[in-house]
Amino acid sequence: MLIRRRNGHDISSSEITPEGVYHDRRRFLQTASSLALGSLILPWEDVLAAPEKYAYADLPGVKPNPAYQDKDLKKLITKPEDFSSYNNFYEFGMDKEDPKANSRNFKTKPWTIKVHGLVSKPAEYQLEDFLKPFELEDRIYRFRCVEAWSMVVPWVGIPLHRILSRAQPTSGAKYVLFKTLMDPAQFPAQKSKILDWPYQEGLRLDEAMHDLTLLTVGAYGKVLPNQNGAPLRLIVPWKYGYKSIKSIVSIELVSAQPKTSWEIRAPDEYPFYSNVNPEVPHPRWSQKTERVLGTGFFSAKQKTLMFNGYTDAVASLYSKFDNRKLY
Ligand code: MTE
């Protein structure tokens, strides 16, 4: 995301973060080179219990969901090394290389996750217990960042509606508010004022309950790299990427539309809905096309699709609304 300064220039990351440290690319390349999914190599609980030991380890028992294994999309899957080395995770710094360079020692165990607010069964879980009842699915999704780059990723996760149904939202619950961990000792940029910390995001309840909305723990059949939002990260594929909040510790059901971190920072540029609409330009750039990650800066851009290609699945959520306003 680009932040506009009062004098009209974008803030340079060097003002916020130190020079990046050496990137440990090779380890990920070695372990993530295979796209084979579902291999039963390690017990799932062991992986979660010692993520530093098994970083990028294969996740056991992952089942490809046939509804999300489009053959044409499969051919376009982004290389894992591109997926994990060009990131937005402002808690680790503002440059695309910062999250990878600065997240190597990020602790994802123990990890506590709270589901609370307007639910009949509020609970706080250790991540292992939170996930235990559910089967992990592999789903290939398009992903489109508001900054006009895109990728195709085989995520591993659980549809959010399963998690929410377990908590039993009450009749007053209309929205879901998500929060990232607040820990300035681990997230150096949380000491700065670039965003209202902790990073928070929201969805309308029907968006959150949509089958496409995925709570992820992995990608490419492996545990999520820290820079991509380990250990628990939301994916909402028909919206611009900033809705896909990383390193989640709180899922709260609320009655009113919550403010999101980016909306507080720049409401005209990053509004609540964030639906992909190529016809509505961002105030500072067009949204008609996107650069495909890994294809090189000078390669031809690709046309952006309405709802990022998920119109058939999600347009009905917005039939009563003007989609030029819910961009
Ligand atoms: N989540 C947190 N906590 N902090 C962030 O800065 N950036 C968002 C989103 N989730 C962000 C976040 C933005 S702007 C994008 S485009 C995606 O993460 C980038 O995801 P990726 O790095 O896995 O490609």
Tab-separated table of C-alpha atoms and ligand atoms in Angstrom:
chain	number	residue	atom	x	y	z
A	1	MET	CA	0.000	0.000	0.000
A	2	LEU	CA	1.246	3.451	-0.708
A	3	ILE	CA	0.796	6.127	1.887
A	4	ARG	CA	0.416	9.696	0.746
A	5	ARG	CA	2.321	12.273	2.758
A	6	ARG	CA	0.976	15.715	3.469
A	7	ASN	CA	3.346	17.244	0.908
A	8	GLY	CA	2.109	14.780	-1.715
A	9	HIS	CA	5.107	12.424	-1.744
A	10	ASP	CA	4.915	8.818	-0.662
A	11	ILE	CA	6.683	7.953	2.589
A	12	SER	CA	9.871	6.126	1.821
A	13	SER	CA	10.335	2.920	3.729
A	14	SER	CA	13.849	3.880	4.742
A	15	GLU	CA	12.282	6.479	7.034
A	16	ILE	CA	10.521	3.743	8.923
A	17	THR	CA	12.534	0.574	8.744
A	18	PRO	CA	16.226	-0.225	8.904
A	19	GLU	CA	18.025	-1.670	5.898
A	20	GLY	CA	16.747	-5.186	5.185
A	21	VAL	CA	18.854	-8.069	6.428
A	22	TYR	CA	20.012	-10.902	4.279
A	23	HIS	CA	17.131	-12.856	2.720
A	24	ASP	CA	17.058	-16.526	3.434
A	25	ARG	CA	15.675	-17.476	0.041
A	26	ARG	CA	17.286	-20.822	-0.392
A	27	ARG	CA	15.553	-22.604	2.455
A	28	PHE	CA	12.125	-21.798	1.051
A	29	LEU	CA	13.163	-22.652	-2.483
A	30	GLN	CA	14.392	-26.043	-1.364
A	31	THR	CA	11.305	-26.962	0.621
A	32	ALA	CA	8.654	-25.243	-1.444
A	33	SER	CA	9.821	-26.376	-4.845
A	34	SER	CA	7.214	-29.102	-5.095
A	35	LEU	CA	3.591	-28.249	-5.686
A	36	ALA	CA	2.532	-31.745	-4.641
A	37	LEU	CA	-0.305	-31.305	-2.197
A	38	GLY	CA	-1.754	-33.524	0.468
A	39	SER	CA	1.371	-35.484	1.259
A	40	LEU	CA	1.164	-37.000	4.719
A	41	ILE	CA	4.646	-36.293	5.987
A	42	LEU	CA	4.302	-34.919	9.510
A	43	PRO	CA	1.481	-35.004	12.046
A	44	TRP	CA	-0.308	-31.666	11.851
A	45	GLU	CA	-0.091	-31.022	15.582
A	46	ASP	CA	3.673	-31.582	15.558
A	47	VAL	CA	4.059	-29.025	12.817
A	48	LEU	CA	2.078	-26.451	14.760
A	49	ALA	CA	3.881	-27.290	17.979
A	50	ALA	CA	7.290	-26.473	16.533
A	51	PRO	CA	6.867	-24.222	13.528
A	52	GLU	CA	10.455	-23.002	13.712
A	53	LYS	CA	11.626	-26.588	13.238
A	54	TYR	CA	9.213	-27.289	10.426
A	55	ALA	CA	9.020	-23.848	8.820
A	56	TYR	CA	7.598	-24.342	5.364
A	57	ALA	CA	6.985	-28.012	6.216
A	58	ASP	CA	4.405	-29.992	4.330
A	59	LEU	CA	1.023	-29.867	5.967
A	60	PRO	CA	-0.437	-33.307	6.487
A	61	GLY	CA	-3.913	-34.372	5.456
A	62	VAL	CA	-4.658	-31.492	3.117
A	63	LYS	CA	-7.460	-32.352	0.699
A	64	PRO	CA	-7.740	-30.506	-2.606
A	65	ASN	CA	-11.295	-29.156	-2.792
A	66	PRO	CA	-12.421	-30.083	-6.354
A	67	ALA	CA	-14.621	-26.965	-6.587
A	68	TYR	CA	-11.473	-24.813	-6.432
A	69	GLN	CA	-9.004	-26.711	-8.616
A	70	ASP	CA	-9.637	-24.950	-11.919
A	71	LYS	CA	-7.258	-26.442	-14.510
A	72	ASP	CA	-6.591	-23.125	-16.244
A	73	LEU	CA	-5.874	-21.378	-12.967
A	74	LYS	CA	-3.545	-24.220	-11.943
A	75	LYS	CA	-1.319	-23.397	-14.912
A	76	LEU	CA	-0.973	-19.830	-13.652
A	77	ILE	CA	0.150	-20.592	-10.100
A	78	THR	CA	2.720	-18.063	-8.908
A	79	LYS	CA	6.164	-19.406	-8.063
A	80	PRO	CA	6.464	-19.921	-4.282
A	81	GLU	CA	9.611	-17.809	-4.188
A	82	ASP	CA	7.748	-14.853	-5.708
A	83	PHE	CA	4.806	-15.366	-3.350
A	84	SER	CA	7.114	-15.246	-0.343
A	85	SER	CA	9.540	-12.496	-1.302
A	86	TYR	CA	7.287	-9.630	-2.504
A	87	ASN	CA	4.947	-8.864	0.374
A	88	ASN	CA	2.846	-6.306	2.158
A	89	PHE	CA	3.063	-6.756	5.920
A	90	TYR	CA	3.546	-3.286	7.303
A	91	GLU	CA	4.252	-4.476	10.827
A	92	PHE	CA	7.620	-5.658	9.429
A	93	GLY	CA	8.268	-2.561	7.306
A	94	MET	CA	6.972	-0.840	4.206
A	95	ASP	CA	9.202	-2.188	1.443
A	96	LYS	CA	8.109	-5.343	-0.364
A	97	GLU	CA	11.310	-7.102	0.762
A	98	ASP	CA	10.961	-6.095	4.437
A	99	PRO	CA	8.457	-8.757	5.568
A	100	LYS	CA	10.704	-11.607	4.459
A	101	ALA	CA	13.863	-10.019	5.802
A	102	ASN	CA	12.402	-9.006	9.162
A	103	SER	CA	10.067	-11.883	10.030
A	104	ARG	CA	12.507	-14.762	10.319
A	105	ASN	CA	12.330	-14.937	14.104
A	106	PHE	CA	8.626	-14.190	14.428
A	107	LYS	CA	7.131	-16.519	17.077
A	108	THR	CA	3.963	-18.273	15.990
A	109	LYS	CA	3.872	-20.696	18.907
A	110	PRO	CA	2.187	-20.475	21.348
A	111	TRP	CA	-0.610	-18.703	19.461
A	112	THR	CA	-3.901	-17.803	21.042
A	113	ILE	CA	-6.978	-17.007	19.000
A	114	LYS	CA	-10.190	-15.579	20.400
A	115	VAL	CA	-13.662	-15.856	18.837
A	116	HIS	CA	-15.959	-13.546	20.758
A	117	GLY	CA	-18.477	-10.707	20.747
A	118	LEU	CA	-22.027	-11.454	19.603
A	119	VAL	CA	-21.798	-15.245	19.680
A	120	SER	CA	-23.445	-17.869	21.892
A	121	LYS	CA	-20.193	-19.778	22.328
A	122	PRO	CA	-17.293	-17.373	22.815
A	123	ALA	CA	-13.955	-19.105	23.282
A	124	GLU	CA	-10.236	-18.593	23.434
A	125	TYR	CA	-8.162	-21.360	21.900
A	126	GLN	CA	-4.608	-22.421	21.384
A	127	LEU	CA	-4.254	-22.591	17.621
A	128	GLU	CA	-3.915	-26.397	17.585
A	129	ASP	CA	-7.247	-26.807	19.410
A	130	PHE	CA	-8.901	-24.147	17.287
A	131	LEU	CA	-8.103	-26.073	14.104
A	132	LYS	CA	-8.361	-29.655	15.326
A	133	PRO	CA	-12.013	-30.394	14.401
A	134	PHE	CA	-11.615	-29.225	10.818
A	135	GLU	CA	-10.234	-30.686	7.625
A	136	LEU	CA	-7.670	-28.586	5.790
A	137	GLU	CA	-8.544	-27.832	2.171
A	138	ASP	CA	-6.352	-26.853	-0.738
A	139	ARG	CA	-7.977	-24.147	-2.874
A	140	ILE	CA	-6.441	-22.306	-5.809
A	141	TYR	CA	-7.494	-18.650	-5.784
A	142	ARG	CA	-6.689	-15.506	-7.703
A	143	PHE	CA	-5.414	-12.702	-5.457
A	144	ARG	CA	-5.403	-9.024	-6.489
A	145	CYS	CA	-3.651	-6.308	-4.478
A	146	VAL	CA	-5.017	-2.749	-4.626
A	147	GLU	CA	-1.545	-1.723	-5.830
A	148	ALA	CA	-2.347	-3.464	-9.136
A	149	TRP	CA	-0.318	-6.638	-8.865
A	150	SER	CA	-1.780	-10.110	-8.734
A	151	MET	CA	-0.934	-13.750	-8.168
A	152	VAL	CA	-2.520	-17.208	-8.147
A	153	VAL	CA	-1.977	-19.216	-4.970
A	154	PRO	CA	-2.931	-22.699	-3.743
A	155	TRP	CA	-3.948	-21.758	-0.202
A	156	VAL	CA	-4.468	-24.267	2.600
A	157	GLY	CA	-7.184	-23.496	5.087
A	158	ILE	CA	-10.673	-23.845	6.438
A	159	PRO	CA	-13.754	-21.984	5.187
A	160	LEU	CA	-14.419	-19.265	7.756
A	161	HIS	CA	-18.124	-20.141	7.939
A	162	ARG	CA	-17.210	-23.417	9.709
A	163	ILE	CA	-15.390	-21.478	12.430
A	164	LEU	CA	-18.167	-18.908	12.777
A	165	SER	CA	-20.902	-21.547	12.869
A	166	ARG	CA	-19.113	-23.292	15.741
A	167	ALA	CA	-19.241	-20.020	17.702
A	168	GLN	CA	-22.942	-19.503	16.840
A	169	PRO	CA	-23.401	-15.818	15.975
A	170	THR	CA	-26.426	-14.275	17.705
A	171	SER	CA	-29.147	-12.395	15.794
A	172	GLY	CA	-27.489	-9.035	16.531
A	173	ALA	CA	-24.230	-10.018	14.786
A	174	LYS	CA	-23.943	-8.187	11.452
A	175	TYR	CA	-20.195	-7.785	10.903
A	176	VAL	CA	-16.958	-9.565	11.748
A	177	LEU	CA	-13.943	-7.630	13.021
A	178	PHE	CA	-10.489	-9.232	12.746
A	179	LYS	CA	-7.339	-8.117	14.554
A	180	THR	CA	-3.662	-8.892	14.064
A	181	LEU	CA	-1.361	-9.538	17.018
A	182	MET	CA	-0.170	-6.386	18.805
A	183	ASP	CA	3.472	-6.935	19.752
A	184	PRO	CA	5.868	-4.055	19.017
A	185	ALA	CA	8.782	-6.181	20.249
A	186	GLN	CA	8.220	-8.511	17.307
A	187	PHE	CA	6.596	-6.095	14.863
A	188	PRO	CA	9.044	-3.155	14.715
A	189	ALA	CA	6.714	-0.859	12.725
A	190	GLN	CA	4.054	-1.029	15.450
A	191	LYS	CA	6.265	1.490	17.270
A	192	SER	CA	5.537	3.956	14.461
A	193	LYS	CA	2.343	5.772	13.601
A	194	ILE	CA	2.023	4.674	9.983
A	195	LEU	CA	-1.201	2.792	10.795
A	196	ASP	CA	-3.642	2.564	13.653
A	197	TRP	CA	-2.326	-0.617	15.324
A	198	PRO	CA	-3.130	-3.416	15.666
A	199	TYR	CA	-3.994	-3.888	11.996
A	200	GLN	CA	-7.714	-4.546	11.837
A	201	GLU	CA	-10.136	-5.520	9.120
A	202	GLY	CA	-13.830	-6.222	8.794
A	203	LEU	CA	-16.366	-8.082	6.689
A	204	ARG	CA	-20.125	-8.032	6.565
A	205	LEU	CA	-21.418	-11.251	8.135
A	206	ASP	CA	-22.732	-12.609	4.811
A	207	GLU	CA	-19.323	-11.950	3.205
A	208	ALA	CA	-17.622	-13.717	6.098
A	209	MET	CA	-20.018	-16.676	5.758
A	210	HIS	CA	-19.473	-16.977	1.987
A	211	ASP	CA	-17.858	-20.257	1.045
A	212	LEU	CA	-14.981	-18.500	-0.757
A	213	THR	CA	-13.802	-16.794	2.440
A	214	LEU	CA	-10.931	-18.884	3.736
A	215	LEU	CA	-9.004	-18.829	6.999
A	216	THR	CA	-5.589	-20.072	5.923
A	217	VAL	CA	-2.691	-21.757	7.699
A	218	GLY	CA	-0.670	-22.640	4.624
A	219	ALA	CA	0.035	-22.307	0.935
A	220	TYR	CA	1.597	-24.633	-1.641
A	221	GLY	CA	0.827	-27.521	0.722
A	222	LYS	CA	3.165	-26.064	3.359
A	223	VAL	CA	2.905	-24.049	6.547
A	224	LEU	CA	2.486	-20.345	5.730
A	225	PRO	CA	5.760	-18.413	5.643
A	226	ASN	CA	5.823	-15.751	8.387
A	227	GLN	CA	5.916	-12.964	5.822
A	228	ASN	CA	2.652	-14.223	4.316
A	229	GLY	CA	0.748	-14.037	7.604
A	230	ALA	CA	1.581	-17.093	9.719
A	231	PRO	CA	0.116	-18.731	11.585
A	232	LEU	CA	-3.440	-17.705	10.646
A	233	ARG	CA	-4.445	-15.425	7.822
A	234	LEU	CA	-7.700	-14.492	6.107
A	235	ILE	CA	-8.187	-14.721	2.335
A	236	VAL	CA	-11.123	-12.972	0.625
A	237	PRO	CA	-10.376	-13.487	-3.086
A	238	TRP	CA	-12.924	-11.124	-4.663
A	239	LYS	CA	-11.651	-8.134	-2.690
A	240	TYR	CA	-8.426	-6.157	-2.901
A	241	GLY	CA	-5.690	-7.784	-0.859
A	242	TYR	CA	-5.759	-5.453	2.127
A	243	LYS	CA	-8.883	-7.246	3.420
A	244	SER	CA	-6.777	-10.402	3.749
A	245	ILE	CA	-5.471	-9.685	7.246
A	246	LYS	CA	-2.426	-11.569	8.529
A	247	SER	CA	-1.395	-13.140	11.866
A	248	ILE	CA	-4.894	-12.986	13.341
A	249	VAL	CA	-5.492	-13.231	17.106
A	250	SER	CA	-9.077	-11.976	17.384
A	251	ILE	CA	-12.302	-12.666	15.483
A	252	GLU	CA	-15.139	-10.614	16.930
A	253	LEU	CA	-18.780	-10.550	15.889
A	254	VAL	CA	-20.182	-7.028	16.117
A	255	SER	CA	-23.408	-5.182	15.300
A	256	ALA	CA	-22.071	-2.104	13.468
A	257	GLN	CA	-19.722	-1.725	10.504
A	258	PRO	CA	-16.244	-1.551	12.054
A	259	LYS	CA	-13.544	0.888	11.005
A	260	THR	CA	-10.560	-0.765	9.390
A	261	SER	CA	-6.932	0.312	9.793
A	262	TRP	CA	-6.596	1.401	6.165
A	263	GLU	CA	-9.946	3.159	6.190
A	264	ILE	CA	-8.827	5.186	9.210
A	265	ARG	CA	-5.522	6.019	7.456
A	266	ALA	CA	-6.954	6.953	4.028
A	267	PRO	CA	-10.763	6.538	3.680
A	268	ASP	CA	-10.874	7.782	0.056
A	269	GLU	CA	-8.211	5.342	-1.052
A	270	TYR	CA	-8.932	2.177	0.926
A	271	PRO	CA	-12.628	2.025	1.791
A	272	PHE	CA	-14.357	-0.690	3.791
A	273	TYR	CA	-15.747	-2.769	0.931
A	274	SER	CA	-12.672	-3.024	-1.271
A	275	ASN	CA	-14.495	-5.021	-3.975
A	276	VAL	CA	-12.377	-5.379	-7.097
A	277	ASN	CA	-13.934	-3.158	-9.770
A	278	PRO	CA	-11.678	-2.335	-12.747
A	279	GLU	CA	-14.031	0.488	-13.751
A	280	VAL	CA	-13.402	2.481	-10.587
A	281	PRO	CA	-9.886	3.940	-10.502
A	282	HIS	CA	-7.990	4.314	-7.277
A	283	PRO	CA	-7.600	8.091	-6.693
A	284	ARG	CA	-3.939	7.831	-7.764
A	285	TRP	CA	-3.892	5.052	-10.396
A	286	SER	CA	-6.059	2.996	-12.751
A	287	GLN	CA	-7.451	-0.335	-11.633
A	288	LYS	CA	-8.135	-1.642	-15.157
A	289	THR	CA	-5.042	-3.822	-15.361
A	290	GLU	CA	-2.675	-5.712	-13.095
A	291	ARG	CA	0.927	-6.826	-13.172
A	292	VAL	CA	1.260	-10.562	-12.644
A	293	LEU	CA	3.815	-11.294	-9.925
A	294	GLY	CA	6.892	-13.035	-11.304
A	295	THR	CA	6.431	-11.928	-14.925
A	296	GLY	CA	8.860	-9.004	-14.736
A	297	PHE	CA	8.214	-5.309	-14.548
A	298	PHE	CA	8.180	-4.735	-18.298
A	299	SER	CA	5.926	-7.640	-19.289
A	300	ALA	CA	2.411	-6.966	-20.535
A	301	LYS	CA	-0.174	-6.254	-17.892
A	302	GLN	CA	-3.280	-8.368	-17.642
A	303	LYS	CA	-6.854	-7.075	-17.638
A	304	THR	CA	-8.400	-6.985	-14.193
A	305	LEU	CA	-11.710	-8.824	-13.858
A	306	MET	CA	-14.775	-7.603	-11.973
A	307	PHE	CA	-14.784	-9.115	-8.473
A	308	ASN	CA	-11.357	-10.491	-9.422
A	309	GLY	CA	-13.089	-13.136	-11.558
A	310	TYR	CA	-15.540	-14.290	-8.874
A	311	THR	CA	-18.656	-12.469	-10.162
A	312	ASP	CA	-20.780	-15.618	-10.482
A	313	ALA	CA	-20.060	-16.546	-6.889
A	314	VAL	CA	-20.382	-13.170	-5.153
A	315	ALA	CA	-22.343	-10.642	-7.253
A	316	SER	CA	-25.574	-11.587	-5.467
A	317	LEU	CA	-24.081	-10.328	-2.187
A	318	TYR	CA	-24.176	-6.822	-3.635
A	319	SER	CA	-27.268	-6.935	-5.887
A	320	LYS	CA	-28.989	-4.198	-3.895
A	321	PHE	CA	-25.921	-1.950	-3.987
A	322	ASP	CA	-24.109	0.238	-6.470
A	323	ASN	CA	-20.844	-1.594	-7.165
A	324	ARG	CA	-19.167	1.651	-8.187
A	325	LYS	CA	-19.461	2.686	-4.544
A	326	LEU	CA	-18.370	-0.622	-3.046
A	327	TYR	CA	-15.061	-0.704	-4.903
B	1	MTE	N1	-2.164	-7.841	7.270
B	1	MTE	C1	-1.448	-7.179	8.208
B	1	MTE	N2	-1.569	-7.549	9.493
B	1	MTE	N3	-0.615	-6.155	7.900
B	1	MTE	C2	-0.491	-5.708	6.607
B	1	MTE	O1	0.270	-4.745	6.365
B	1	MTE	N4	-1.195	-5.954	4.269
B	1	MTE	C3	-2.347	-6.310	3.444
B	1	MTE	C4	-2.732	-7.782	3.611
B	1	MTE	N5	-2.754	-8.156	5.012
B	1	MTE	C5	-1.247	-6.364	5.595
B	1	MTE	C6	-2.060	-7.461	5.972
B	1	MTE	C7	-2.124	-6.020	2.031
B	1	MTE	S1	-2.147	-4.387	1.592
B	1	MTE	C8	-1.951	-6.999	1.094
B	1	MTE	S2	-1.895	-6.633	-0.565
B	1	MTE	C9	-1.784	-8.405	1.486
B	1	MTE	O2	-1.784	-8.587	2.901
B	1	MTE	C10	-0.458	-8.935	0.930
B	1	MTE	O3	-0.365	-10.310	1.130
B	1	MTE	P1	0.960	-11.105	0.679
B	1	MTE	O4	2.108	-10.410	1.280
B	1	MTE	O5	0.783	-12.502	1.208
B	1	MTE	O6	0.995	-11.075	-0.817
